[in-house]
Structure formats: C-alpha cells, structure tokens
CHARMM-style PDB file with segment names, atoms N, HN, CA, C and O in Angstrom:
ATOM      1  N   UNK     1      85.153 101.490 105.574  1.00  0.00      PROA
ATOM      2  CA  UNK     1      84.108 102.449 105.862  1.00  0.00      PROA
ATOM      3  C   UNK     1      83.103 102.429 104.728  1.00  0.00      PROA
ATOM      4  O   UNK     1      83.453 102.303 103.554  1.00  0.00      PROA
ATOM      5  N   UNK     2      81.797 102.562 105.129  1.00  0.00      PROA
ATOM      6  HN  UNK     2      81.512 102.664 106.082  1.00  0.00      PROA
ATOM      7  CA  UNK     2      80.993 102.624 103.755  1.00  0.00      PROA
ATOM      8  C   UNK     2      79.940 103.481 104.183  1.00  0.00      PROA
ATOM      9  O   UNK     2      79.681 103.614 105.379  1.00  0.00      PROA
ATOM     10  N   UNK     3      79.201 104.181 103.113  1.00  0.00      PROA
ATOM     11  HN  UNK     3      79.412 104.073 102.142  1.00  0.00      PROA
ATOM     12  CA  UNK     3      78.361 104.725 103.264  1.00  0.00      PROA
ATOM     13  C   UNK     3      79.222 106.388 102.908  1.00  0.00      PROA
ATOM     14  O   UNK     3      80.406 106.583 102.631  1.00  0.00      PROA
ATOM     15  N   UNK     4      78.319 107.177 103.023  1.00  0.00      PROA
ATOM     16  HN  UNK     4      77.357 107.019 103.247  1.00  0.00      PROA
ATOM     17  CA  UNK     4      78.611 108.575 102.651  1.00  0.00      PROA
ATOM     18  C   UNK     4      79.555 109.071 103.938  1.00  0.00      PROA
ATOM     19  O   UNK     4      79.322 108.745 105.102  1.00  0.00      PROA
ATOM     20  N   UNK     5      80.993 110.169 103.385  1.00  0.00      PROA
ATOM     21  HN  UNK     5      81.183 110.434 102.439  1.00  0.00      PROA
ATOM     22  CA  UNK     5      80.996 110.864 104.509  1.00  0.00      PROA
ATOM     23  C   UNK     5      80.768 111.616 105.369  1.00  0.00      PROA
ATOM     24  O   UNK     5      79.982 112.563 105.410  1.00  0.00      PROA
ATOM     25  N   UNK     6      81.532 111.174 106.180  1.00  0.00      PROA
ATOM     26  HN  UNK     6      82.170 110.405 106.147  1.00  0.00      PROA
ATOM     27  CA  UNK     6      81.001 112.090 107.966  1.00  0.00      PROA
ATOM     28  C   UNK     6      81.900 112.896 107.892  1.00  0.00      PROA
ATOM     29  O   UNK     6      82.987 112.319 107.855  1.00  0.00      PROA
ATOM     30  N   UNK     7      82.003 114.347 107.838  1.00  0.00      PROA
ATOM     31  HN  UNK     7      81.120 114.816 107.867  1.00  0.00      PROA
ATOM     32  CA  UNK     7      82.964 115.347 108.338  1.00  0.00      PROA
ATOM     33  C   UNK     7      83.561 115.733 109.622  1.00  0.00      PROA
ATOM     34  O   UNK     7      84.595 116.217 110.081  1.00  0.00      PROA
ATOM     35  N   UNK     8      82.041 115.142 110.101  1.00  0.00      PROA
ATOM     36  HN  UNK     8      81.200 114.749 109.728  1.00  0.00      PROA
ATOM     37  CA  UNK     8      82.334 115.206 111.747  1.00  0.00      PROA
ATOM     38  C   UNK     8      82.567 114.656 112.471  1.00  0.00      PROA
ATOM     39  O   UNK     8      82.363 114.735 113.682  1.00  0.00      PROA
ATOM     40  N   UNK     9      83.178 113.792 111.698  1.00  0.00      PROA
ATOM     41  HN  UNK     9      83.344 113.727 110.714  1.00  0.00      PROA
ATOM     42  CA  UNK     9      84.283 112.415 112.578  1.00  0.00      PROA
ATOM     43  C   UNK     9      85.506 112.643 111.633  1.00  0.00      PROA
ATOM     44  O   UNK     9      86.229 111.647 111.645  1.00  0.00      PROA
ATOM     45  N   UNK    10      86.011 113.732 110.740  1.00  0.00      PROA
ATOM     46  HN  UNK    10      85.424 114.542 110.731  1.00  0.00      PROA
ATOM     47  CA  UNK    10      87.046 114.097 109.799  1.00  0.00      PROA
ATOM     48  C   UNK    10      87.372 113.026 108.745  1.00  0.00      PROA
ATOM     49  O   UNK    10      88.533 112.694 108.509  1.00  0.00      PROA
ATOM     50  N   UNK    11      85.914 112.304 107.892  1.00  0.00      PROA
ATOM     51  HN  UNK    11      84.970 112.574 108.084  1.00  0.00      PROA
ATOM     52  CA  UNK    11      86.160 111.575 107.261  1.00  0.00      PROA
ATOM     53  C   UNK    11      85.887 112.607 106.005  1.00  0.00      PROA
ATOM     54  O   UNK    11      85.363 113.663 106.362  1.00  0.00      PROA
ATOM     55  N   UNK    12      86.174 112.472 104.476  1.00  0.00      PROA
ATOM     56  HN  UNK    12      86.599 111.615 104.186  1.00  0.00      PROA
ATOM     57  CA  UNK    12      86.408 113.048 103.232  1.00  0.00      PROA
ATOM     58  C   UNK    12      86.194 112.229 102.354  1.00  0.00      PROA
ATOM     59  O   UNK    12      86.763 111.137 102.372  1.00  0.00      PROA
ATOM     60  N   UNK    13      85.343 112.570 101.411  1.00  0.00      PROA
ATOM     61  HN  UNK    13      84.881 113.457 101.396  1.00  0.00      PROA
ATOM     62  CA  UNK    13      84.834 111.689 100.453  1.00  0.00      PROA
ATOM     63  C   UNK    13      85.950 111.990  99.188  1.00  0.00      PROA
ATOM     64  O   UNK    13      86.473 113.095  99.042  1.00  0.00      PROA
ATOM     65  N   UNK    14      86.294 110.522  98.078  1.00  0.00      PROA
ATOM     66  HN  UNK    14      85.870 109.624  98.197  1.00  0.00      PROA
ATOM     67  CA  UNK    14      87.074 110.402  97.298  1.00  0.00      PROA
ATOM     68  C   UNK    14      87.010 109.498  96.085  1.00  0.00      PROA
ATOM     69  O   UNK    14      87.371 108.330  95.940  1.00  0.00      PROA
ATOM     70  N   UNK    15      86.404 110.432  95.189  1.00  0.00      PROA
ATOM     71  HN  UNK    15      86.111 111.380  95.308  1.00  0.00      PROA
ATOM     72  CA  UNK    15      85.810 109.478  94.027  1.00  0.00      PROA
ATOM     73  C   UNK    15      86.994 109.646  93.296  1.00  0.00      PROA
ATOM     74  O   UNK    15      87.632 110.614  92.882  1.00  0.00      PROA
ATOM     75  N   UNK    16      87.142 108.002  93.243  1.00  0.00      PROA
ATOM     76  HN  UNK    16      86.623 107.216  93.580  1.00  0.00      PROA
ATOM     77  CA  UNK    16      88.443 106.558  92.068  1.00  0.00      PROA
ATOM     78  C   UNK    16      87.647 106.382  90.985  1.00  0.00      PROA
ATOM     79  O   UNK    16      86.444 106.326  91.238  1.00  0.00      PROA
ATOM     80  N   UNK    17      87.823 106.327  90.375  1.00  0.00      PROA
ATOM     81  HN  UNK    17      88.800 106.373  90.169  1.00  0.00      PROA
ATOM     82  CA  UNK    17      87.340 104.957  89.002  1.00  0.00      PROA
ATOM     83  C   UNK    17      86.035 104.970  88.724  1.00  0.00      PROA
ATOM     84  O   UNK    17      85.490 104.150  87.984  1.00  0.00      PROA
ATOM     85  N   UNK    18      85.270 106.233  89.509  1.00  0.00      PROA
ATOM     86  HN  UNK    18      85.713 106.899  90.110  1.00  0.00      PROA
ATOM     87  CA  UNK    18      83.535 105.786  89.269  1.00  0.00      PROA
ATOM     88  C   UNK    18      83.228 105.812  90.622  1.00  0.00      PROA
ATOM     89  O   UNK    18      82.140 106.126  91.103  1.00  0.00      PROA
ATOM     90  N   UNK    19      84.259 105.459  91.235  1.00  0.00      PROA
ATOM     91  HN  UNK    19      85.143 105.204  90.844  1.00  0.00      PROA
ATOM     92  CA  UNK    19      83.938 105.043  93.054  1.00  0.00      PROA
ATOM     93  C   UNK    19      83.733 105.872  93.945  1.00  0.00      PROA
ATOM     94  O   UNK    19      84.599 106.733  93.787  1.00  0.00      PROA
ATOM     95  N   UNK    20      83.177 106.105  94.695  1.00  0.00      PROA
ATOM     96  HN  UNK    20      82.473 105.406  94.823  1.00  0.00      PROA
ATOM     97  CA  UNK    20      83.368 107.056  95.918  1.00  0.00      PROA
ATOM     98  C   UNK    20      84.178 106.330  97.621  1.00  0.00      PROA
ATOM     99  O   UNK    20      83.686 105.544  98.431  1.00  0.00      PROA
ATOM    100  N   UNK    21      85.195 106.843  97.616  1.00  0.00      PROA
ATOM    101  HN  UNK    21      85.595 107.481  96.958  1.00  0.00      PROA
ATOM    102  CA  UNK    21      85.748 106.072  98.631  1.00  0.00      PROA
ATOM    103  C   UNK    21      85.348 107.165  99.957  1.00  0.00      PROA
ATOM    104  O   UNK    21      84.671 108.181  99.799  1.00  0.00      PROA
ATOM    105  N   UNK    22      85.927 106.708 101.280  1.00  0.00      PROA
ATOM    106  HN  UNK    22      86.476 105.883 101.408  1.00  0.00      PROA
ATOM    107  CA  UNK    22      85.236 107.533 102.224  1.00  0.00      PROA
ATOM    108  C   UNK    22      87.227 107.004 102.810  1.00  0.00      PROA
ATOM    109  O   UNK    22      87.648 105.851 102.902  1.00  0.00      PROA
ATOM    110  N   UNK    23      88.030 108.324 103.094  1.00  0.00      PROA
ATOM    111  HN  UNK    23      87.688 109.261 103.019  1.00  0.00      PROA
ATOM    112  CA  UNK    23      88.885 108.499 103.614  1.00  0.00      PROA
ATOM    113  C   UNK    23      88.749 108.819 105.159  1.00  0.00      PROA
ATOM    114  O   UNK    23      87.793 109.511 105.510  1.00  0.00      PROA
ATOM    115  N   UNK    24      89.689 108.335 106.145  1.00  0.00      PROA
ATOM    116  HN  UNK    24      90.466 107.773 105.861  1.00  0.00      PROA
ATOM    117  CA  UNK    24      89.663 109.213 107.329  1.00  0.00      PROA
ATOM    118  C   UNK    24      90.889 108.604 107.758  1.00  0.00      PROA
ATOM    119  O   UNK    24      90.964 107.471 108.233  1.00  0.00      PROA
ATOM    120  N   UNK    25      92.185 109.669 107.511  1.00  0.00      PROA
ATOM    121  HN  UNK    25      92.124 110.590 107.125  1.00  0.00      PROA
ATOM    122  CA  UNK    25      92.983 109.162 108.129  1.00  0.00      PROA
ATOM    123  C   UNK    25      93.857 109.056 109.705  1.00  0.00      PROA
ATOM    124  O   UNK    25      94.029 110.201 110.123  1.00  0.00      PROA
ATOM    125  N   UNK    26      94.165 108.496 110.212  1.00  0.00      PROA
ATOM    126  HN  UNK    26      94.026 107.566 109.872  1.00  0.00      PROA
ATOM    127  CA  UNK    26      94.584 108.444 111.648  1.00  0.00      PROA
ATOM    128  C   UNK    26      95.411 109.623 112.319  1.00  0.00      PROA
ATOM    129  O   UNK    26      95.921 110.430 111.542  1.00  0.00      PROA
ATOM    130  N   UNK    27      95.593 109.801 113.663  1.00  0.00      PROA
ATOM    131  HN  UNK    27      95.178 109.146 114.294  1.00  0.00      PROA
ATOM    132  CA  UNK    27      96.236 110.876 114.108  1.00  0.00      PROA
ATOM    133  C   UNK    27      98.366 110.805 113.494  1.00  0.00      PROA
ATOM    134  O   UNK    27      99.219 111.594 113.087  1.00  0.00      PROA
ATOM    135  N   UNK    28      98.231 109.182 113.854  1.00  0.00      PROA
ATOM    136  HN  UNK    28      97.539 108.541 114.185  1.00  0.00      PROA
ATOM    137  CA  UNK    28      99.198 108.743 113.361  1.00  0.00      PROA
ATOM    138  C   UNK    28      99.801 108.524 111.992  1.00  0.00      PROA
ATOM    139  O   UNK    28     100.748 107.835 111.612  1.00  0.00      PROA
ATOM    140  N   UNK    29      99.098 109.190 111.477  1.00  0.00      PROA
ATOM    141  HN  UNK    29      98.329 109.749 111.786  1.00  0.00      PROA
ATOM    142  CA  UNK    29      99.284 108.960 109.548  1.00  0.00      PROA
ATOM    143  C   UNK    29      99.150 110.288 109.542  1.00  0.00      PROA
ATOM    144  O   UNK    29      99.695 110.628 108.492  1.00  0.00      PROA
ATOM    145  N   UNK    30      98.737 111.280 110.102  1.00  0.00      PROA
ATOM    146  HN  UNK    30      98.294 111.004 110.955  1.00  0.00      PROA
ATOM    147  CA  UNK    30      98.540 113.003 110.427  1.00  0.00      PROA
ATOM    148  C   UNK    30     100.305 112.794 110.662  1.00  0.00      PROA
ATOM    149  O   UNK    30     100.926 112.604 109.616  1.00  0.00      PROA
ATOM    150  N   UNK    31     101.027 112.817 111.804  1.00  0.00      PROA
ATOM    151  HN  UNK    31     100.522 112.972 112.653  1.00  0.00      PROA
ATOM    152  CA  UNK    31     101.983 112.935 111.921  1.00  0.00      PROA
ATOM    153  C   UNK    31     103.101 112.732 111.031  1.00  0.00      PROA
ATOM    154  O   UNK    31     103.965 113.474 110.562  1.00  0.00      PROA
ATOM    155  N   UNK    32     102.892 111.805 110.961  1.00  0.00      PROA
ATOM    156  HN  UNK    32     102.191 111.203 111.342  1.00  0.00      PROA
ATOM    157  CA  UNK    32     103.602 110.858 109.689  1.00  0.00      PROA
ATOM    158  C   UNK    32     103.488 112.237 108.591  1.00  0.00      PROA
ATOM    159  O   UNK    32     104.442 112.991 108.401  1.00  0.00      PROA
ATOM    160  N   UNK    33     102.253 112.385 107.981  1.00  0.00      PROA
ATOM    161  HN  UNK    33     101.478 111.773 108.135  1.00  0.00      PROA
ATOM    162  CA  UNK    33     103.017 113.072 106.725  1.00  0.00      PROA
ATOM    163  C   UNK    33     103.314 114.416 107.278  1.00  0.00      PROA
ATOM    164  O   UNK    33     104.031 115.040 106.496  1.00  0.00      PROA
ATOM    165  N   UNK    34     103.106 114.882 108.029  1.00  0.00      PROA
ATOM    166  HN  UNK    34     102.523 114.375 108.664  1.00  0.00      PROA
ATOM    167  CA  UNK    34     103.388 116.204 108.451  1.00  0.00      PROA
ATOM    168  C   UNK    34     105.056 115.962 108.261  1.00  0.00      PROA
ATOM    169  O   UNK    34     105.730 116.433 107.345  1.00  0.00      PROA
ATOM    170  N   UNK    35     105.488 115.205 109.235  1.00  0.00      PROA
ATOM    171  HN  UNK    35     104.940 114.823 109.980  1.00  0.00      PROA
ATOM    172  CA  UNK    35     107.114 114.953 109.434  1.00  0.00      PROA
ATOM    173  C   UNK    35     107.427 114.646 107.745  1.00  0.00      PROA
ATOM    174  O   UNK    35     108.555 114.729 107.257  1.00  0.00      PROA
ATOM    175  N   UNK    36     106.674 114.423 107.277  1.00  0.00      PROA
ATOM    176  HN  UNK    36     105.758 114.356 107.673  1.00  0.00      PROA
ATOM    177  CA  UNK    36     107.502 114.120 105.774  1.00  0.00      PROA
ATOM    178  C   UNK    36     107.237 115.683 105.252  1.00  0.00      PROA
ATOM    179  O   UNK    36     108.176 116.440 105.007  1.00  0.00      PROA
ATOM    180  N   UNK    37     106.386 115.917 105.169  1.00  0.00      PROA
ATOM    181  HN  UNK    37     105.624 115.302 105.368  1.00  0.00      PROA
ATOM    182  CA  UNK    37     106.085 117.285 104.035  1.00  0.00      PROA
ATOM    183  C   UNK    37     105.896 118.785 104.547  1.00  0.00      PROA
ATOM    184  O   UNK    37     105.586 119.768 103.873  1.00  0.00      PROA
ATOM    185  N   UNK    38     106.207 118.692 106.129  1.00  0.00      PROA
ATOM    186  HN  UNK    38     106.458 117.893 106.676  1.00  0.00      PROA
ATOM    187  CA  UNK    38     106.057 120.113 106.782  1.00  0.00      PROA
ATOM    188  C   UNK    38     104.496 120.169 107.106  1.00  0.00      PROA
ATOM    189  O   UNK    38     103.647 119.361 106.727  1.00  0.00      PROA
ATOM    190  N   UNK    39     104.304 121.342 107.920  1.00  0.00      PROA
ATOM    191  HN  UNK    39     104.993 121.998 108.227  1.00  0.00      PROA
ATOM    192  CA  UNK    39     103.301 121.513 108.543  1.00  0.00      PROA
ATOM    193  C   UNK    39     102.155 121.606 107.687  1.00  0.00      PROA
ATOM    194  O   UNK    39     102.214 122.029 106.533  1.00  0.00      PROA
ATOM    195  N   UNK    40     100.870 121.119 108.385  1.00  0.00      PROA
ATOM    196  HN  UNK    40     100.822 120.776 109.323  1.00  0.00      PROA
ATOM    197  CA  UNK    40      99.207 120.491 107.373  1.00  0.00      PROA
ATOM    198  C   UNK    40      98.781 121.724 107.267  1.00  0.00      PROA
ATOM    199  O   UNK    40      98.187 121.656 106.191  1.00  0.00      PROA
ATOM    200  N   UNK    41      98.660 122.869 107.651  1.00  0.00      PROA
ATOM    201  HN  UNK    41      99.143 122.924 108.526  1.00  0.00      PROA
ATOM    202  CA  UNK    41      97.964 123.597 107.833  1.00  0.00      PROA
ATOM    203  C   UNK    41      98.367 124.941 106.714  1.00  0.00      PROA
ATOM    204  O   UNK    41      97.768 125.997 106.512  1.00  0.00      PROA
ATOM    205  N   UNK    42      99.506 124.446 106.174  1.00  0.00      PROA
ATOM    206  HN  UNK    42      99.993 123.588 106.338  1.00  0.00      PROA
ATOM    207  CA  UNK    42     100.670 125.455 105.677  1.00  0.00      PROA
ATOM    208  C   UNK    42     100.809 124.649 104.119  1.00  0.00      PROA
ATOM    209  O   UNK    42     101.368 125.144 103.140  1.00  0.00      PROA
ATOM    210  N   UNK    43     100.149 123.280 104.168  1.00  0.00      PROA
ATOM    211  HN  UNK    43      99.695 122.877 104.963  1.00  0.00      PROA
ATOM    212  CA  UNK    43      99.725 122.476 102.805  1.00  0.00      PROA
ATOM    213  C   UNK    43      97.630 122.936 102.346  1.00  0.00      PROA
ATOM    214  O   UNK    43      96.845 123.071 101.408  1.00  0.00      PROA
ATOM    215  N   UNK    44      97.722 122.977 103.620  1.00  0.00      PROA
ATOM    216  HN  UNK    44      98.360 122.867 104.383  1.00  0.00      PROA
ATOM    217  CA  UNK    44      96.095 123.385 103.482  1.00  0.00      PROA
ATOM    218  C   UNK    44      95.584 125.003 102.751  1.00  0.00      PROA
ATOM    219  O   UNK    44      94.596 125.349 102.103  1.00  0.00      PROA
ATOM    220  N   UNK    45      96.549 125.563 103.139  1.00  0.00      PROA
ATOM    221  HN  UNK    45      97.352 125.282 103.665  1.00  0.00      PROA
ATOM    222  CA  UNK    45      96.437 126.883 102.611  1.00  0.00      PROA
ATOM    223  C   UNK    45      97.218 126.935 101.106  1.00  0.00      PROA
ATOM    224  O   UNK    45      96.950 127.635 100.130  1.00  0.00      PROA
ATOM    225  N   UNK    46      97.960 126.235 101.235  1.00  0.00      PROA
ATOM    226  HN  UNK    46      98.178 125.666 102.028  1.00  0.00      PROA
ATOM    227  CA  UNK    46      98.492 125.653  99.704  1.00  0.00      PROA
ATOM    228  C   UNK    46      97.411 125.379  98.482  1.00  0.00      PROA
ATOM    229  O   UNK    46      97.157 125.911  97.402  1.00  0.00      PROA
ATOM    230  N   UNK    47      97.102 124.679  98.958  1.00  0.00      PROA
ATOM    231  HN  UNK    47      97.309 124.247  99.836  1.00  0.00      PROA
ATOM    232  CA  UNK    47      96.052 123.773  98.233  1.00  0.00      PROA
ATOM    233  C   UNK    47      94.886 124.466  98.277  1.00  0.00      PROA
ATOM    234  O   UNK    47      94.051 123.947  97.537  1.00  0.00      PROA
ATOM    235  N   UNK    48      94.410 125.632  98.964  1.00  0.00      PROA
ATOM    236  HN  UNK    48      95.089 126.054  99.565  1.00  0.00      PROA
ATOM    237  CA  UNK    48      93.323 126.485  98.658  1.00  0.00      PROA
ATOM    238  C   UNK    48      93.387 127.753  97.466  1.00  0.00      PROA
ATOM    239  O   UNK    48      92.517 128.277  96.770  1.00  0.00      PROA
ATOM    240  N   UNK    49      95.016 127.981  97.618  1.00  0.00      PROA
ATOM    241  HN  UNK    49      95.723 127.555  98.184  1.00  0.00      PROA
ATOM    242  CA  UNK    49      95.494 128.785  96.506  1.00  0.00      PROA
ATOM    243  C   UNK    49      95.247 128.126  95.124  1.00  0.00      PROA
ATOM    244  O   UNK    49      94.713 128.831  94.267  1.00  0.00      PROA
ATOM    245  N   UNK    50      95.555 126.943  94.839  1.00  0.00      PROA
ATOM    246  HN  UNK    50      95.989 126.371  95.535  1.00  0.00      PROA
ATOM    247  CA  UNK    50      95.648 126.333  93.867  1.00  0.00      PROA
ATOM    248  C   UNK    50      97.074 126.107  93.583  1.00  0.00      PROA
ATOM    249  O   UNK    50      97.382 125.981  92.398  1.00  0.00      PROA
ATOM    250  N   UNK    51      98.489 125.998  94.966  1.00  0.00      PROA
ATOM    251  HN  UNK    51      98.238 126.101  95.928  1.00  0.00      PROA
ATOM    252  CA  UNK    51      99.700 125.914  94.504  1.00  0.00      PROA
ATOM    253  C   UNK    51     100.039 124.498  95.088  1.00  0.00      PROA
ATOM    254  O   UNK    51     101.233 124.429  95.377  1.00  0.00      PROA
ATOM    255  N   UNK    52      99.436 123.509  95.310  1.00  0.00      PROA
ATOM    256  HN  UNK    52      98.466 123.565  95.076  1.00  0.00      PROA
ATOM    257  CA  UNK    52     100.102 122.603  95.613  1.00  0.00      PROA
ATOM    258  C   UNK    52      99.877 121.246  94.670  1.00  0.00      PROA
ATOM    259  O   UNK    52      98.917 120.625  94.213  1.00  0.00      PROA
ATOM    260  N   UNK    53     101.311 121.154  94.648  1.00  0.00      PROA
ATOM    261  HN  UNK    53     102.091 121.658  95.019  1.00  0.00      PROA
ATOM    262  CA  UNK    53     101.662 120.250  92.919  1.00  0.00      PROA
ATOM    263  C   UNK    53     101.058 118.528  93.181  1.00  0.00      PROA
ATOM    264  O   UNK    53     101.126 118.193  94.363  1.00  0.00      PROA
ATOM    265  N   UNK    54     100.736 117.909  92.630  1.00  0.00      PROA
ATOM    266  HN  UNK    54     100.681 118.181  91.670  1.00  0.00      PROA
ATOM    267  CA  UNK    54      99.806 116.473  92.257  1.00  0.00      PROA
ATOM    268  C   UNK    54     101.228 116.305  92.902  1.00  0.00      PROA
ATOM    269  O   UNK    54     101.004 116.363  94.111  1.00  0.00      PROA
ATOM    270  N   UNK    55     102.544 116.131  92.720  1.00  0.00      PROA
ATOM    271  HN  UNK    55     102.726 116.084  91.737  1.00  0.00      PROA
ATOM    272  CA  UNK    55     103.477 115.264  93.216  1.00  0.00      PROA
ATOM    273  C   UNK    55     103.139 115.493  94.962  1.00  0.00      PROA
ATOM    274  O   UNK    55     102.816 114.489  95.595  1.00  0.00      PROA
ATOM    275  N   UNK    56     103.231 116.868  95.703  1.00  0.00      PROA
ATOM    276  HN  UNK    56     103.493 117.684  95.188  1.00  0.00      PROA
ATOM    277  CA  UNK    56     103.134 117.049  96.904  1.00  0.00      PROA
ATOM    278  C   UNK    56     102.003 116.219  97.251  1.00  0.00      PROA
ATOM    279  O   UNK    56     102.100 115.362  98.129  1.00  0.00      PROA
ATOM    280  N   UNK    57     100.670 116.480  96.451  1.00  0.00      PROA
ATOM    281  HN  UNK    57     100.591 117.177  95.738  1.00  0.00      PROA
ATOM    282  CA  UNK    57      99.687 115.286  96.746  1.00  0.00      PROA
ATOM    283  C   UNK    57      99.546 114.526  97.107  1.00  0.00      PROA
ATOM    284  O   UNK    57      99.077 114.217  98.202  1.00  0.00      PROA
ATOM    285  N   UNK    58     100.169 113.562  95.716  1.00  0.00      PROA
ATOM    286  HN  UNK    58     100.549 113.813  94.826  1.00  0.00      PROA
ATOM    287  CA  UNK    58     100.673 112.025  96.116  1.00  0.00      PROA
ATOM    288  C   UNK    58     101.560 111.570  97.513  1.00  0.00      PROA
ATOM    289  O   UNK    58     101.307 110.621  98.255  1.00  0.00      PROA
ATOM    290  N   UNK    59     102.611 112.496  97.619  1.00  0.00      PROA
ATOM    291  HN  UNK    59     102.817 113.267  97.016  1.00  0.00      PROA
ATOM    292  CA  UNK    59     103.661 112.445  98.701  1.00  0.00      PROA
ATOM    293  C   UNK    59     102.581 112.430 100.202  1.00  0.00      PROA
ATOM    294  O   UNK    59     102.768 111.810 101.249  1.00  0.00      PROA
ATOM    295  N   UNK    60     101.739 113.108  99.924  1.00  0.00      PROA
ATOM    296  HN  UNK    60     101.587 113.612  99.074  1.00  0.00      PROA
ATOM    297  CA  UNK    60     100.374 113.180 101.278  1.00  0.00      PROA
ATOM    298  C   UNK    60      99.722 111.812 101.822  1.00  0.00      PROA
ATOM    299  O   UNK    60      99.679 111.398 102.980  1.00  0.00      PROA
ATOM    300  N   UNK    61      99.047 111.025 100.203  1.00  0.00      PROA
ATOM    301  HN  UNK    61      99.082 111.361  99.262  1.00  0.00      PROA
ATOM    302  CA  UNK    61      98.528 109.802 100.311  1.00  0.00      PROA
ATOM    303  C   UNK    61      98.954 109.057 100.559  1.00  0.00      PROA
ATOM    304  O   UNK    61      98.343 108.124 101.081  1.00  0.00      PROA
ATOM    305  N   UNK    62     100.354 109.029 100.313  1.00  0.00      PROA
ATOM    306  HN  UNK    62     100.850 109.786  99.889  1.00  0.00      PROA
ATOM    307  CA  UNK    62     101.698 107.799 100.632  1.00  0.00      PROA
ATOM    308  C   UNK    62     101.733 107.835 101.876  1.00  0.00      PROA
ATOM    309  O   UNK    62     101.465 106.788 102.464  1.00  0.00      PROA
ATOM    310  N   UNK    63     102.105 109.161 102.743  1.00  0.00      PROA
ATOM    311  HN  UNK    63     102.323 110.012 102.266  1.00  0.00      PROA
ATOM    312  CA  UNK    63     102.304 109.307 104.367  1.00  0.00      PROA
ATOM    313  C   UNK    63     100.958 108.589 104.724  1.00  0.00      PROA
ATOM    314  O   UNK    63     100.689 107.483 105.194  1.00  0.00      PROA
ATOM    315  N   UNK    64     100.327 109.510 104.369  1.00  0.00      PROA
ATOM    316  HN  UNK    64     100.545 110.408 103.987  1.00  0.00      PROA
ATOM    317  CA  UNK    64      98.737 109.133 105.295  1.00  0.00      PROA
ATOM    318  C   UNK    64      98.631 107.721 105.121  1.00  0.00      PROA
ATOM    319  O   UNK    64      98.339 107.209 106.201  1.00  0.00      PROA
ATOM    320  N   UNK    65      98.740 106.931 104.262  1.00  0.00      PROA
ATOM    321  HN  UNK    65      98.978 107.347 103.384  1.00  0.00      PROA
ATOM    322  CA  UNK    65      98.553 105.467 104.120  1.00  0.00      PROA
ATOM    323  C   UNK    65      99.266 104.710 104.848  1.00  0.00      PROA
ATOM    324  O   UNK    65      98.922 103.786 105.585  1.00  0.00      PROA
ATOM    325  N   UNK    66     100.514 105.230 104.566  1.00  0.00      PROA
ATOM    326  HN  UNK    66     100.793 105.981 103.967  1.00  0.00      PROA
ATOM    327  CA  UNK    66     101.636 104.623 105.927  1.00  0.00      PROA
ATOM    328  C   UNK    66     101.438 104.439 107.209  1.00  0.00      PROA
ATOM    329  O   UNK    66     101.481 103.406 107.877  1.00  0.00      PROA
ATOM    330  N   UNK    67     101.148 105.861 107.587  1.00  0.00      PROA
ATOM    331  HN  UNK    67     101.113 106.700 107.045  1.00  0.00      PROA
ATOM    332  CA  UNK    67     100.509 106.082 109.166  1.00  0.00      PROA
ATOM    333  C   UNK    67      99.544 104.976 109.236  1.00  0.00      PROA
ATOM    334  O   UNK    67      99.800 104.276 110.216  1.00  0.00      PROA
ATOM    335  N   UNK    68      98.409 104.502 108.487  1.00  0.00      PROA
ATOM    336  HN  UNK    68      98.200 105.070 107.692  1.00  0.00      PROA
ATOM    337  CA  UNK    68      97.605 103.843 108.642  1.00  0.00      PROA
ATOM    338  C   UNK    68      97.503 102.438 108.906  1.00  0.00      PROA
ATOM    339  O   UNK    68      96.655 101.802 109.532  1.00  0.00      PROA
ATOM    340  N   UNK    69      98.899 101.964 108.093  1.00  0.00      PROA
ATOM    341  HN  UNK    69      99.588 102.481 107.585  1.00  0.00      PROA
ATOM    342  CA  UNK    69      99.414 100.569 108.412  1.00  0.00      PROA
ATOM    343  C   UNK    69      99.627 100.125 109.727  1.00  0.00      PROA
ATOM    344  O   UNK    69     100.322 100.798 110.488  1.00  0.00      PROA
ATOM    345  N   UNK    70      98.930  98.700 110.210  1.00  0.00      PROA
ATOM    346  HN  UNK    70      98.365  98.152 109.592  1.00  0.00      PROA
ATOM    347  CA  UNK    70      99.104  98.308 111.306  1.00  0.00      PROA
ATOM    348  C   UNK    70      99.061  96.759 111.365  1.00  0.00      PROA
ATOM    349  OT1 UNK    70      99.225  96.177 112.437  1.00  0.00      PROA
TER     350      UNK     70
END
C-alpha cells in the first residue's frame, strides 16, 4: 500500500524507522488475533485507558500478520 492512509477503507498509519507504513489488516487476521487475545473491542478500550502493555501489543501485530499470510 502506499501513499497516506485511508480510514475509510480501515487502513492506519505507522511510522518505523523514519517511515510511515500504511497498515490494514484483513478480516482474517481480525479473527485470528481476537482468538488469541480476547475480544478487539475490550483491547480497544484498553488501549484508550492507557492499560494495554507493549507485550499485549506486540502479541496483536504477530496475530494480525499471521492472519495476513497467504
């Protein structure tokens, strides 16, 4: 994907190294980490508090990446 993100296709912008990457992950990489880490919506409110730990994070990017493999 390149170019800036679209929200309204549920893509999320993600600056690496200097980089800006443009994320959007699949319905199937949605599932995927859900089944690993419990319900998104219940991490989403997590993560608005400021309680959800860089490890739960990571554990997110791993699913979602997975799902993505094809």
């Amino acid at each position: 994907m390149n170019g800036a993100a679209n929200p309204v296709r549920g893509e999320a912008g993600l600056r690496v190294g200097g980089a800006e990457l443009v994320v959007r992950p699949s319905f199937q990489a949605l599932v995927a980490a859900e089944g690993e880490l419990g319900p998104l919506f219940e991490l989403v409110e997590r993560a608005g508090e400021g309680k959800l730990s860089l490890s739960v994070a990571a554990q997110k990017f791993r699913a979602v990446n997975r799902g993505n493999e094809q």
